[in-house]
N, CA and C of each residue as an Amber inpcrd file, in Angstrom:
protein
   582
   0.8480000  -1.1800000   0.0000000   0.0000000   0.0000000   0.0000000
   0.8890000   1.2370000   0.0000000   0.3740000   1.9680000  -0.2960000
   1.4230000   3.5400000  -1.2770000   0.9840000   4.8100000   0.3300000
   1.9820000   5.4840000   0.1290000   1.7850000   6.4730000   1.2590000
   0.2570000   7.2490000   0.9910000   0.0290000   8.1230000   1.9500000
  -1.0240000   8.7340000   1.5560000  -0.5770000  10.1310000   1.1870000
  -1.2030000  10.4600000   0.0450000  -0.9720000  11.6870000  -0.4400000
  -0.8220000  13.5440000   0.3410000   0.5300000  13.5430000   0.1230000
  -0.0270000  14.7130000   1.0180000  -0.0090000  16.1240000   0.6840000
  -0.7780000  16.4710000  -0.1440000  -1.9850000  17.1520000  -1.0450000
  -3.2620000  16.6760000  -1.1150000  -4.1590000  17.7120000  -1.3620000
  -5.5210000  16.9590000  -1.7150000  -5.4960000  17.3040000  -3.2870000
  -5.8690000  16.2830000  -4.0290000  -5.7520000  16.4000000  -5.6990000
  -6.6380000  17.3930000  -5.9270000  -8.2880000  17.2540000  -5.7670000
  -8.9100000  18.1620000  -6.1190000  -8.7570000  19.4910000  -5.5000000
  -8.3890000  20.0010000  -4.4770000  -7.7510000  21.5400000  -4.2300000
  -6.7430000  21.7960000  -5.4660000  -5.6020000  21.0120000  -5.4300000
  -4.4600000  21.2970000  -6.3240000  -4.8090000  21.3410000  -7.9700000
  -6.1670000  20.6840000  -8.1500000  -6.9740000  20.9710000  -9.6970000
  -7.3530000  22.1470000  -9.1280000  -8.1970000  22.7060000  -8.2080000
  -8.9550000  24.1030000  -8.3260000  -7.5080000  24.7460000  -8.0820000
  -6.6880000  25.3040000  -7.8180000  -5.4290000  25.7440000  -8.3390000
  -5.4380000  26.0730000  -9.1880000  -4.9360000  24.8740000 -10.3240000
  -4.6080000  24.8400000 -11.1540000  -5.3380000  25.9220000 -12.2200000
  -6.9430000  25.4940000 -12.1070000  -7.8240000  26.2620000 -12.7250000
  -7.4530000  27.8430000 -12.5940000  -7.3990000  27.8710000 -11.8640000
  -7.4530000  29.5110000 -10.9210000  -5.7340000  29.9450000 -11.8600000
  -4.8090000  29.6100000 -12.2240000  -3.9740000  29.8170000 -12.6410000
  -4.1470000  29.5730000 -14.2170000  -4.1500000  28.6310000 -14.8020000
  -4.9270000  29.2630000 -16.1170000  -6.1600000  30.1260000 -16.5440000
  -6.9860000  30.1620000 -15.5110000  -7.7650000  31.4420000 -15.6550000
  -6.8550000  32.3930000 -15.9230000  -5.9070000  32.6200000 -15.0390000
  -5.8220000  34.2750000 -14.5600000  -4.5770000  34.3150000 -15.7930000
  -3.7070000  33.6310000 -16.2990000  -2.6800000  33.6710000 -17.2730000
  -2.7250000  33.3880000 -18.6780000  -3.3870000  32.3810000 -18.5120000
  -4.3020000  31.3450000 -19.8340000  -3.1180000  30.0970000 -20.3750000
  -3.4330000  29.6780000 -21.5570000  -2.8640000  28.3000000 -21.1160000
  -1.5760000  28.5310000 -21.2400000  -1.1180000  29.6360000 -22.8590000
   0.4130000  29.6110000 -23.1140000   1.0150000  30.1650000 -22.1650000
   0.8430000  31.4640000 -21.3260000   1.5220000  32.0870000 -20.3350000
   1.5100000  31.1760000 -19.2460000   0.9390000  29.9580000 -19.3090000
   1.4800000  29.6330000 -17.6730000   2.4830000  28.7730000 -17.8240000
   3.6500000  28.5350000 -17.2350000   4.3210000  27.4810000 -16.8160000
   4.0610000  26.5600000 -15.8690000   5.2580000  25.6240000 -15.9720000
   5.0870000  24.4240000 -15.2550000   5.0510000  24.8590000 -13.9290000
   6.3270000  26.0290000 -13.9110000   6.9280000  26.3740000 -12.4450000
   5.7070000  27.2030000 -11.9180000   5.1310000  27.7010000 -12.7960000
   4.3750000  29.2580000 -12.2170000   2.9210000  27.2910000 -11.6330000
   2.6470000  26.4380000 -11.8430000   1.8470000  25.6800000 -11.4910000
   2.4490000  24.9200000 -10.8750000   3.5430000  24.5630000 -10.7750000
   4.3160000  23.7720000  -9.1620000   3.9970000  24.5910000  -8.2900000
   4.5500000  25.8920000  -8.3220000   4.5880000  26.7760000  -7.1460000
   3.2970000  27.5100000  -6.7570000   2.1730000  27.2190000  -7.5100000
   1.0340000  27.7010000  -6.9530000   0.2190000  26.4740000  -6.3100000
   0.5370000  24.9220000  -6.7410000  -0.2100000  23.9430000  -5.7610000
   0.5320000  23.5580000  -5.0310000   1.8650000  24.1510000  -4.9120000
   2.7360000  23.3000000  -3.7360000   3.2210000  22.1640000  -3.9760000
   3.6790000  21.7260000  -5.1380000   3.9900000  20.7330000  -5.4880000
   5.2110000  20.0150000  -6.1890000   5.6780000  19.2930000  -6.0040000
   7.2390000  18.7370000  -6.5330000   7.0660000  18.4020000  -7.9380000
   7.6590000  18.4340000  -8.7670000   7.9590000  18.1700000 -10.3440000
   7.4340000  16.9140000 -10.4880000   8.1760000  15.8940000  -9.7820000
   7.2660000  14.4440000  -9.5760000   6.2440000  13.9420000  -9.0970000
   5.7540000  15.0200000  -8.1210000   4.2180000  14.6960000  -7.5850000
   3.2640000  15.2700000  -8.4660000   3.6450000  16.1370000  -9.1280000
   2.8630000  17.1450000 -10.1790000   3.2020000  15.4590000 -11.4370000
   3.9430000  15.2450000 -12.3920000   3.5920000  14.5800000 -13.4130000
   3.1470000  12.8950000 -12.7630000   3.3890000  12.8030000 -11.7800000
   2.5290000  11.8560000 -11.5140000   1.1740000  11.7590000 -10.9330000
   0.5290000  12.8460000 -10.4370000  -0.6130000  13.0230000 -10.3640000
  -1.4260000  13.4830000 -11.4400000  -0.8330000  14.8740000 -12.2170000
  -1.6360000  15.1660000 -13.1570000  -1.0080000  14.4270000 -14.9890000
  -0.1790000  13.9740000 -15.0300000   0.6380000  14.1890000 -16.4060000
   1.3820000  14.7380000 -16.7550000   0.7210000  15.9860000 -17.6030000
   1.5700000  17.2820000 -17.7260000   0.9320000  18.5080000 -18.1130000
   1.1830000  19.2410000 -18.1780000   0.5630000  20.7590000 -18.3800000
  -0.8550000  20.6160000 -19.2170000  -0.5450000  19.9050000 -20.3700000
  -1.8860000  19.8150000 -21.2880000  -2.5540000  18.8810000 -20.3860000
  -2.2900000  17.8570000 -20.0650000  -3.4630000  16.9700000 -19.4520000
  -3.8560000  17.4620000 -18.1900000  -3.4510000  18.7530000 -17.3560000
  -4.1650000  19.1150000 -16.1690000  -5.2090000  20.2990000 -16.8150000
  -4.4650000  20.9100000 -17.6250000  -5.1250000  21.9940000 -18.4980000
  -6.9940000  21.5970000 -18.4060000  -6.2670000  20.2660000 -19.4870000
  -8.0430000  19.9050000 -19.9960000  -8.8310000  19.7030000 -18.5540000
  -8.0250000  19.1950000 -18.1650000  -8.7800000  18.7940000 -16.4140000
  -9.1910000  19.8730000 -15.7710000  -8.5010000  21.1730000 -15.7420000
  -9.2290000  22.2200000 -15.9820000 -10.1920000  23.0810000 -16.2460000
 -10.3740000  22.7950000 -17.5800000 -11.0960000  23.0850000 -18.2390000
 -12.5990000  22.6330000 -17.6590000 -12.5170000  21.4450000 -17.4220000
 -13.8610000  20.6460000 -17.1860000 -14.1200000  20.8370000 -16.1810000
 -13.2840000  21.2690000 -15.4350000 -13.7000000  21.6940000 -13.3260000
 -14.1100000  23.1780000 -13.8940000 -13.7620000  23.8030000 -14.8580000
 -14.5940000  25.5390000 -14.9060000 -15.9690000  25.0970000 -15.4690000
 -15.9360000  24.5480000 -16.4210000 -17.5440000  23.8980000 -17.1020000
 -18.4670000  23.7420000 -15.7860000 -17.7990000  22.6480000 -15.1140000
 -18.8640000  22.4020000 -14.2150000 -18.9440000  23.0180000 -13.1840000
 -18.6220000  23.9510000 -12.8080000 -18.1600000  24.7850000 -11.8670000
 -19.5110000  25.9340000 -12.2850000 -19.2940000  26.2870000 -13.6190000
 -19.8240000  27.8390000 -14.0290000 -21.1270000  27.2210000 -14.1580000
 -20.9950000  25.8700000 -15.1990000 -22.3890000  25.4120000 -15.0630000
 -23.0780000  25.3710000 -14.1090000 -23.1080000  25.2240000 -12.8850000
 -23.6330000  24.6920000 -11.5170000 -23.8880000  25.7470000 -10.9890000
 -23.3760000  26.9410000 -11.1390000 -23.4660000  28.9010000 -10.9160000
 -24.6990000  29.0620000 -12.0730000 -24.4700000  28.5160000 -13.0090000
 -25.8770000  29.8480000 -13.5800000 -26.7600000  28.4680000 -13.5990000
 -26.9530000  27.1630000 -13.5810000 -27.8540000  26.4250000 -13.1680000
 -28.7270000  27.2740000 -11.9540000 -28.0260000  27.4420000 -11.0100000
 -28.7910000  28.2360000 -10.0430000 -29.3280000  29.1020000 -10.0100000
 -28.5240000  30.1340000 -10.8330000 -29.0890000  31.4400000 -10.9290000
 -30.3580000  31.3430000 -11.5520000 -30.2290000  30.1680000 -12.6130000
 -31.5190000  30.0570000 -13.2440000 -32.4820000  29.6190000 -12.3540000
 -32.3600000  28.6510000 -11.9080000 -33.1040000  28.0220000 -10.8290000
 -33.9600000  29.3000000  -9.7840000 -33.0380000  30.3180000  -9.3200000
 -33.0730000  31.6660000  -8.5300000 -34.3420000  32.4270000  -8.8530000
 -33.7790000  32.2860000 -10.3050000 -34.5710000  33.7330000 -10.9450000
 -36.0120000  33.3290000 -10.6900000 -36.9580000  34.6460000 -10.9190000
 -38.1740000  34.5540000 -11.0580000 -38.9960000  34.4960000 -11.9990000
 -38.0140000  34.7850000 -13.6010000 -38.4910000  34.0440000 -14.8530000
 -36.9660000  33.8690000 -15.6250000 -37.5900000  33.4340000 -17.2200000
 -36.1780000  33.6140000 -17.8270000 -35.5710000  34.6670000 -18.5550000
 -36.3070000  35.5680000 -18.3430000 -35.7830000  37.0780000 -18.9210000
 -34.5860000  37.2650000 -17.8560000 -35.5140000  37.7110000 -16.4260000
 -34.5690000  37.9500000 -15.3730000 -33.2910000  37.2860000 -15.5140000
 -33.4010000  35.7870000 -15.4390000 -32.2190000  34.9110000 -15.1800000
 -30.9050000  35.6930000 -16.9660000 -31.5370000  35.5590000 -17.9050000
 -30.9790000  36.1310000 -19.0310000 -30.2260000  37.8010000 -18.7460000
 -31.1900000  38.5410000 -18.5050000 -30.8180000  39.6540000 -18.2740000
 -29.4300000  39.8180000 -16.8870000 -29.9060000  39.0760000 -15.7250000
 -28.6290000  39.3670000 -14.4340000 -27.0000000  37.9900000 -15.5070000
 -27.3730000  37.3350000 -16.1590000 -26.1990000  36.6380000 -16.6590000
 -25.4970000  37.8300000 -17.2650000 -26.1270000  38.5400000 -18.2550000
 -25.8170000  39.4540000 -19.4300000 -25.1620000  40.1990000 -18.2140000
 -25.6400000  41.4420000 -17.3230000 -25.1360000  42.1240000 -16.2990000
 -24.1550000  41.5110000 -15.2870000 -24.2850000  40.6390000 -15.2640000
 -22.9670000  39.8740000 -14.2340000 -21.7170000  39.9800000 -15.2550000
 -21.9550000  38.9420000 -16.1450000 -20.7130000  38.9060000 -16.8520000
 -20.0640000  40.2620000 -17.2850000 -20.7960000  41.2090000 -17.6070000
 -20.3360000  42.4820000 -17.8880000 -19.6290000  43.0560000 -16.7760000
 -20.0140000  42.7410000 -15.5680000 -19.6580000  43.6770000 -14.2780000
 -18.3090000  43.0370000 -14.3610000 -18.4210000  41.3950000 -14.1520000
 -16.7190000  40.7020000 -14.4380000 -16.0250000  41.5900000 -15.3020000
 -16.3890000  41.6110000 -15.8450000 -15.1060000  42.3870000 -17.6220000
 -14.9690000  43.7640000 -17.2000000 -15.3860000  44.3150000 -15.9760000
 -15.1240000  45.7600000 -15.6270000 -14.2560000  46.0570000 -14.3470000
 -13.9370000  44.2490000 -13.8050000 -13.2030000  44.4120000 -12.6350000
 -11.4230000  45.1150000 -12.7590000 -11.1040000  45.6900000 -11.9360000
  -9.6220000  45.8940000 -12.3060000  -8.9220000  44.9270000 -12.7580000
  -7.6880000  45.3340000 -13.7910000  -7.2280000  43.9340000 -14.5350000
  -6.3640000  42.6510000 -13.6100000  -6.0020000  43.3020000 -12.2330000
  -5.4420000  42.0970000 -12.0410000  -6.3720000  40.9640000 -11.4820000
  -7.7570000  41.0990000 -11.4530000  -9.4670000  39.9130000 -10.7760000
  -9.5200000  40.1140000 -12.4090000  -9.6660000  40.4560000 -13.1900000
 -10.6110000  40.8070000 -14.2760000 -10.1490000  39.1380000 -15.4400000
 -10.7360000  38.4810000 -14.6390000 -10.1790000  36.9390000 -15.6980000
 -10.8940000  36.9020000 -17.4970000 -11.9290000  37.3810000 -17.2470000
 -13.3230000  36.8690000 -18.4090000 -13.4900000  35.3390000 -18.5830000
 -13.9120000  34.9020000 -19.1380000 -14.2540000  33.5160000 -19.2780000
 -13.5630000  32.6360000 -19.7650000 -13.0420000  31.7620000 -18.7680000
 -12.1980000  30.4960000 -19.5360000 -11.7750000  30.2600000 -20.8590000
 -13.4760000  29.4370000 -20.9230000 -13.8710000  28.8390000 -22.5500000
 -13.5270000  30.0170000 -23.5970000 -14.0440000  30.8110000 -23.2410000
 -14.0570000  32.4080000 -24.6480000 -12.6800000  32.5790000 -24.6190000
 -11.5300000  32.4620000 -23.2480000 -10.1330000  32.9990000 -23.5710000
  -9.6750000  31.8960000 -24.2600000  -9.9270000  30.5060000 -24.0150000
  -9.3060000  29.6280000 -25.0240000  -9.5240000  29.4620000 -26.0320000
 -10.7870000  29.8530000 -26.5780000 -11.5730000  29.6780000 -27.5820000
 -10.3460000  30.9530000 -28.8110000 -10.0810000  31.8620000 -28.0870000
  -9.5810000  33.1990000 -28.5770000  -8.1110000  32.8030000 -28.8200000
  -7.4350000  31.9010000 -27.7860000  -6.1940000  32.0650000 -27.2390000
  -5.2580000  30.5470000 -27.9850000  -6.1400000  29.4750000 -28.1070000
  -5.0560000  28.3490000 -28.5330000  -5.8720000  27.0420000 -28.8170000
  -7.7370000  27.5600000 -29.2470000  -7.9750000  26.0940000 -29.2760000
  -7.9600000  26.0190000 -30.9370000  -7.9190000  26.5030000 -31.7320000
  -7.1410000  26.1500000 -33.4910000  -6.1310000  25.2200000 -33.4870000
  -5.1360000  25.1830000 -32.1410000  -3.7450000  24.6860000 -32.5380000
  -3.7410000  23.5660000 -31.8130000  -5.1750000  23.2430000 -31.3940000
  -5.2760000  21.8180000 -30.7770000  -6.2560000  21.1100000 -30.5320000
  -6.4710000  19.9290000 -31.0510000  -7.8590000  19.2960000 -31.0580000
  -8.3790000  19.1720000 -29.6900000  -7.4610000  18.4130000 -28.7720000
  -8.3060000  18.1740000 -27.2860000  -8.3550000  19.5790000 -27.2680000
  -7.4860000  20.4980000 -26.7320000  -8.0850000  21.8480000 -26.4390000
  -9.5300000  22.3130000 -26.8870000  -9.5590000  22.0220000 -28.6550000
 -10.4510000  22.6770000 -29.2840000 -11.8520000  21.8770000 -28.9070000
 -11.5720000  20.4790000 -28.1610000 -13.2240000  19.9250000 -27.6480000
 -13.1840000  19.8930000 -26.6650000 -12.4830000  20.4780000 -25.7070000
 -12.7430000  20.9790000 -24.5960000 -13.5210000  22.1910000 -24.5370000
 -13.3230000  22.9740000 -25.3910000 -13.9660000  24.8070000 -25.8890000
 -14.9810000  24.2960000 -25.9780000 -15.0690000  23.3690000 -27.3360000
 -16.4760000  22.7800000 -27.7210000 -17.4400000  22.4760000 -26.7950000
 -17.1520000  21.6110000 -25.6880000 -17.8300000  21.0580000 -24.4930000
 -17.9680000  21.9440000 -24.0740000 -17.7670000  23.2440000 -23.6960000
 -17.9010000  24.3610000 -22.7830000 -19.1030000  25.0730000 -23.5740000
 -18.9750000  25.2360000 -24.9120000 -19.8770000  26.1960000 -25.6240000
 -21.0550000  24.9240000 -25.4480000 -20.7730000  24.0240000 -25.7620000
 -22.2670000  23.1480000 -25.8380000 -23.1010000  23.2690000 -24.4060000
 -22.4280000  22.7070000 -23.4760000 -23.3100000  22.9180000 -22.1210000
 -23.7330000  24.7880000 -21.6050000 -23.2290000  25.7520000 -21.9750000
 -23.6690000  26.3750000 -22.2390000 -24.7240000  27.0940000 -23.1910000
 -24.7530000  26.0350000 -24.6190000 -25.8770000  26.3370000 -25.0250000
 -27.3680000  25.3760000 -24.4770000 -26.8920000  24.4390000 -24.0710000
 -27.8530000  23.8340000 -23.4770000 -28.5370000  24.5330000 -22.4610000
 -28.0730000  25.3340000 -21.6100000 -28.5010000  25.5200000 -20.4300000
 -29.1000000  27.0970000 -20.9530000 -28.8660000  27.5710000 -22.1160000
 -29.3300000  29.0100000 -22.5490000 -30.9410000  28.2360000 -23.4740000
 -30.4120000  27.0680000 -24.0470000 -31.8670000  26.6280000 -24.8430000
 -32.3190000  26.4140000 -23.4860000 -32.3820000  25.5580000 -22.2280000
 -33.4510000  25.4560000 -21.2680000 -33.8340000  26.7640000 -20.4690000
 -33.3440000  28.3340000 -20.4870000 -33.6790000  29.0130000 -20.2420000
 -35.0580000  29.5220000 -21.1640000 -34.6900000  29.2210000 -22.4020000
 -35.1540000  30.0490000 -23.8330000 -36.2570000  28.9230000 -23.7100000
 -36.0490000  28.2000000 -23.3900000 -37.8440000  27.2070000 -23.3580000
 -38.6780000  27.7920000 -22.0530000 -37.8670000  27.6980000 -21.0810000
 -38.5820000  28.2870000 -20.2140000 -39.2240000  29.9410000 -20.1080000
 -38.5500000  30.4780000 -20.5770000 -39.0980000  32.3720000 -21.0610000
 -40.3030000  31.9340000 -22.1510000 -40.1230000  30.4960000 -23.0410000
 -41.1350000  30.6210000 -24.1030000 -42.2600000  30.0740000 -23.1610000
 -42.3330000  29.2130000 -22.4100000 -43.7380000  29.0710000 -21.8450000
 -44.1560000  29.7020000 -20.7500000 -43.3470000  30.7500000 -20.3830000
 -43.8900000  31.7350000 -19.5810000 -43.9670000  32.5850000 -19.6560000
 -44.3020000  32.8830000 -21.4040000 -44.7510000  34.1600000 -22.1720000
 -44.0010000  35.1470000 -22.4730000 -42.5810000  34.9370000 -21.5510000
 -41.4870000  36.4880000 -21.9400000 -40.8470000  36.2200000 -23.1290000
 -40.4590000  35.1820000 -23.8690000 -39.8730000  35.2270000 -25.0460000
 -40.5830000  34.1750000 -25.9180000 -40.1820000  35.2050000 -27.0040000
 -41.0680000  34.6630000 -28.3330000 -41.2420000  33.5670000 -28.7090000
 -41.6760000  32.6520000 -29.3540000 -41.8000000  31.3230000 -29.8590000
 -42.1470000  31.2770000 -31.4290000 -41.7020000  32.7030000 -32.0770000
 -41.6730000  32.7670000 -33.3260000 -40.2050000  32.2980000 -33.3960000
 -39.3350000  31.8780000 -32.7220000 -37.5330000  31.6420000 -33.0070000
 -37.5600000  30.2820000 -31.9360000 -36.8230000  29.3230000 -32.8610000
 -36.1910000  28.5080000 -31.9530000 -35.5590000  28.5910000 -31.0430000
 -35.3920000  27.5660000 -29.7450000 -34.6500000  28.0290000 -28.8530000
 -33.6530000  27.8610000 -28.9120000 -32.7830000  26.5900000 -30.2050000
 -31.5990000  26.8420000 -30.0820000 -30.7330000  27.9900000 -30.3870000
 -31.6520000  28.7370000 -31.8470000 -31.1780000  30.0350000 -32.4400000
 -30.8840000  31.1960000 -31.5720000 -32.1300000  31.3110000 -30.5860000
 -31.8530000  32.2250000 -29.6580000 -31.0120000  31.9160000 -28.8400000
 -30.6880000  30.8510000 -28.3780000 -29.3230000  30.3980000 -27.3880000
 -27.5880000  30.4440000 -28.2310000 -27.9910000  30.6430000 -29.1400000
 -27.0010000  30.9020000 -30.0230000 -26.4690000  32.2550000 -30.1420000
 -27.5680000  33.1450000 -30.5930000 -27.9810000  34.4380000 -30.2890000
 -27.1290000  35.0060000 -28.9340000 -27.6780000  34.1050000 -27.8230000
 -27.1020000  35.1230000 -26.6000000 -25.7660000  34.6520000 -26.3810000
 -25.0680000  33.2070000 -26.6730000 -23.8490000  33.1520000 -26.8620000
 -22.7230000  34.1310000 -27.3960000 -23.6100000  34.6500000 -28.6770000
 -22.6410000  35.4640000 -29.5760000 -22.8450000  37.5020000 -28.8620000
 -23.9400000  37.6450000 -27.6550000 -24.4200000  38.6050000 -27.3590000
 -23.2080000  38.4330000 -25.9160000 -22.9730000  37.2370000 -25.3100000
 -22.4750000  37.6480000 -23.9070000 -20.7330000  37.5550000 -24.4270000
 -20.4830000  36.9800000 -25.7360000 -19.1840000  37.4070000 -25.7640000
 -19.4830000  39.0610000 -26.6560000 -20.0300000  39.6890000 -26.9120000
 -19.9760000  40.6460000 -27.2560000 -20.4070000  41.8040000 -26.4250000
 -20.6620000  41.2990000 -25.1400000 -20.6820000  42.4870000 -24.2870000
 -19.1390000  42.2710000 -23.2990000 -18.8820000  41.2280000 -23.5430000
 -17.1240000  41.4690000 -22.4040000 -16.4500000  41.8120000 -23.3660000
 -16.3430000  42.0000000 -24.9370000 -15.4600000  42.6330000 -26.1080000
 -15.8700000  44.6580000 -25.4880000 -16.9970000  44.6700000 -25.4690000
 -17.4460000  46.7960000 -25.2530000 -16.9060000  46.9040000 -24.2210000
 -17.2550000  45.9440000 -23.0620000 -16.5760000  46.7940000 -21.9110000
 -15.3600000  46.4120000 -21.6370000 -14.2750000  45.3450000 -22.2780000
 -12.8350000  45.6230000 -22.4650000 -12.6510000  47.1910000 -23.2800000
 -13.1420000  47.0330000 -23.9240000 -13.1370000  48.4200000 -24.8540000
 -13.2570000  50.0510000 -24.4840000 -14.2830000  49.6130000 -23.1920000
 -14.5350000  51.1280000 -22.5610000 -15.5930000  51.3870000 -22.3330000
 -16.8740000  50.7090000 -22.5770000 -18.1100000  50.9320000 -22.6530000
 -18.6170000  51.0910000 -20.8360000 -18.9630000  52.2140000 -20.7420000
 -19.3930000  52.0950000 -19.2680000 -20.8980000  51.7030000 -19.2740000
 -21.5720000  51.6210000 -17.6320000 -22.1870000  50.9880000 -17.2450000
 -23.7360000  50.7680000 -17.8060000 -23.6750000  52.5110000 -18.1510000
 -24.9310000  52.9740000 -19.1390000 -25.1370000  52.1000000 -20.1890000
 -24.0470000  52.1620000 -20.9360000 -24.1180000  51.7890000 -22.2530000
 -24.5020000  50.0810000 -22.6330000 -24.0400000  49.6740000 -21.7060000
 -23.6870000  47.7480000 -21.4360000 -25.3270000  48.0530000 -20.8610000
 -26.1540000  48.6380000 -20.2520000 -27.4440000  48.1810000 -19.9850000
 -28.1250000  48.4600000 -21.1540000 -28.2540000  49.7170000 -21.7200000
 -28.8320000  49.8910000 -23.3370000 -28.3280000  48.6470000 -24.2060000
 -27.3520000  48.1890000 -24.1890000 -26.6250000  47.0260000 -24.9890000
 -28.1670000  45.4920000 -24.5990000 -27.9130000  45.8010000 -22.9330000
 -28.4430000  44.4350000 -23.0100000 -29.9500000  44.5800000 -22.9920000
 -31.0160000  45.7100000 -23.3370000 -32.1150000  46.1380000 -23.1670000
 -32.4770000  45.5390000 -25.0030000 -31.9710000  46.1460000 -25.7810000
 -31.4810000  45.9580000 -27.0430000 -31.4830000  44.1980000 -27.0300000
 -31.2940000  43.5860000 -26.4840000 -30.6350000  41.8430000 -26.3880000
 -31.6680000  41.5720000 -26.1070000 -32.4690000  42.2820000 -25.1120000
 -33.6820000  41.4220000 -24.6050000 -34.8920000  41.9300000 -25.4520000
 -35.1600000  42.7540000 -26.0740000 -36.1740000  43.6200000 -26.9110000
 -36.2830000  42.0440000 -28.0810000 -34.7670000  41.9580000 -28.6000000
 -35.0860000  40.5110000 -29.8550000 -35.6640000  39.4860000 -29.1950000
 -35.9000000  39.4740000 -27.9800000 -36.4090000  37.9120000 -27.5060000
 -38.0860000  38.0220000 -27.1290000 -38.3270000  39.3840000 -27.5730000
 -39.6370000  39.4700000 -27.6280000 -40.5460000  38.7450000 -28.8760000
């Protein structure tokens, strides 16, 4: 029988995460991820592999992580406009934090940053955009039978729709768009789902 580990793996994955968030995948090193889980060169490739294979592991602890955050929120809200509308305003408020909190979204930085130059990467993105559209079509069904959004548009189209709307409101307010403007932005977002 093998010693007992002395790390906990899943802390040293949420680490990990928390460090490609904040750098993304090419800027981080090995060292800059030894020295943020506390970990020896050999306890690191024998627990995780190596950089790409904790990466993806990564990846899938933010999926389910973010998923399980706006699951709720949805769950929270009091219809699916609301739940639509505070996502649109949250994520915006993120993209306005000072730059050294100011991460933006995983999936969208990899999506931007290095998933072309790699297949697992690039279905890891994939998996991220899909369960996110899933969970925007079960919003968009739910706004359709509770009268706030239209049912002249599919719900996948419209979940598509706000995909391409919530990366285009963390693009304005990288840009400069203050607080005013990002609510006219998302008033505008919600007017089409009428």
């Amino acid at each position: 029988m093998g010693r007992p580990l002395a790390y906990d793996p899943e802390k040293a994955l949420d680490t990990a995460m928390q460090v490609f968030w904040s750098r993304g995948y090419e800027a981080t090193t090995l060292q800059d991820l030894l020295q943020a889980m506390g970990l020896s060169k050999s306890s690191f490739y024998q627990a995780f592999g190596g950089k790409k294979e904790i990466f993806l592991r990564s990846m899938a602890r933010y999926r389910e992580k973010i998923g399980q955050g706006l699951s709720q929120l949805l769950e929270n809200s009091g219809s699916a406009r609301e739940f639509i509308e505070r996502m649109l305003l949250n994520s915006a408020a993120e993209a306005r934090r000072p730059n050294e909190t100011r991460r933006g979204c995983l999936i969208m930085n990899t999506a931007t940053e290095c998933a072309q130059k790699d297949g697992d990467i690039a279905g890891e993105v994939s998996s991220g955009f899909e369960g996110l559209r899933a969970l925007l079509c079960r919003a968009v069904r739910r706004g359709q039978a509770e009268g706030g959004i239209t049912q002249e548009v599919e719900a996948e189209a419209l979940a598509g729709y706000l995909i391409s709307s919530l990366g285009g409101i963390k693009m304005v307010v990288k840009g400069g768009a203050d607080e005013e403007r990002v609510r006219e932005i998302v008033a505008v977002i919600l007017r089409a789902l009428d």
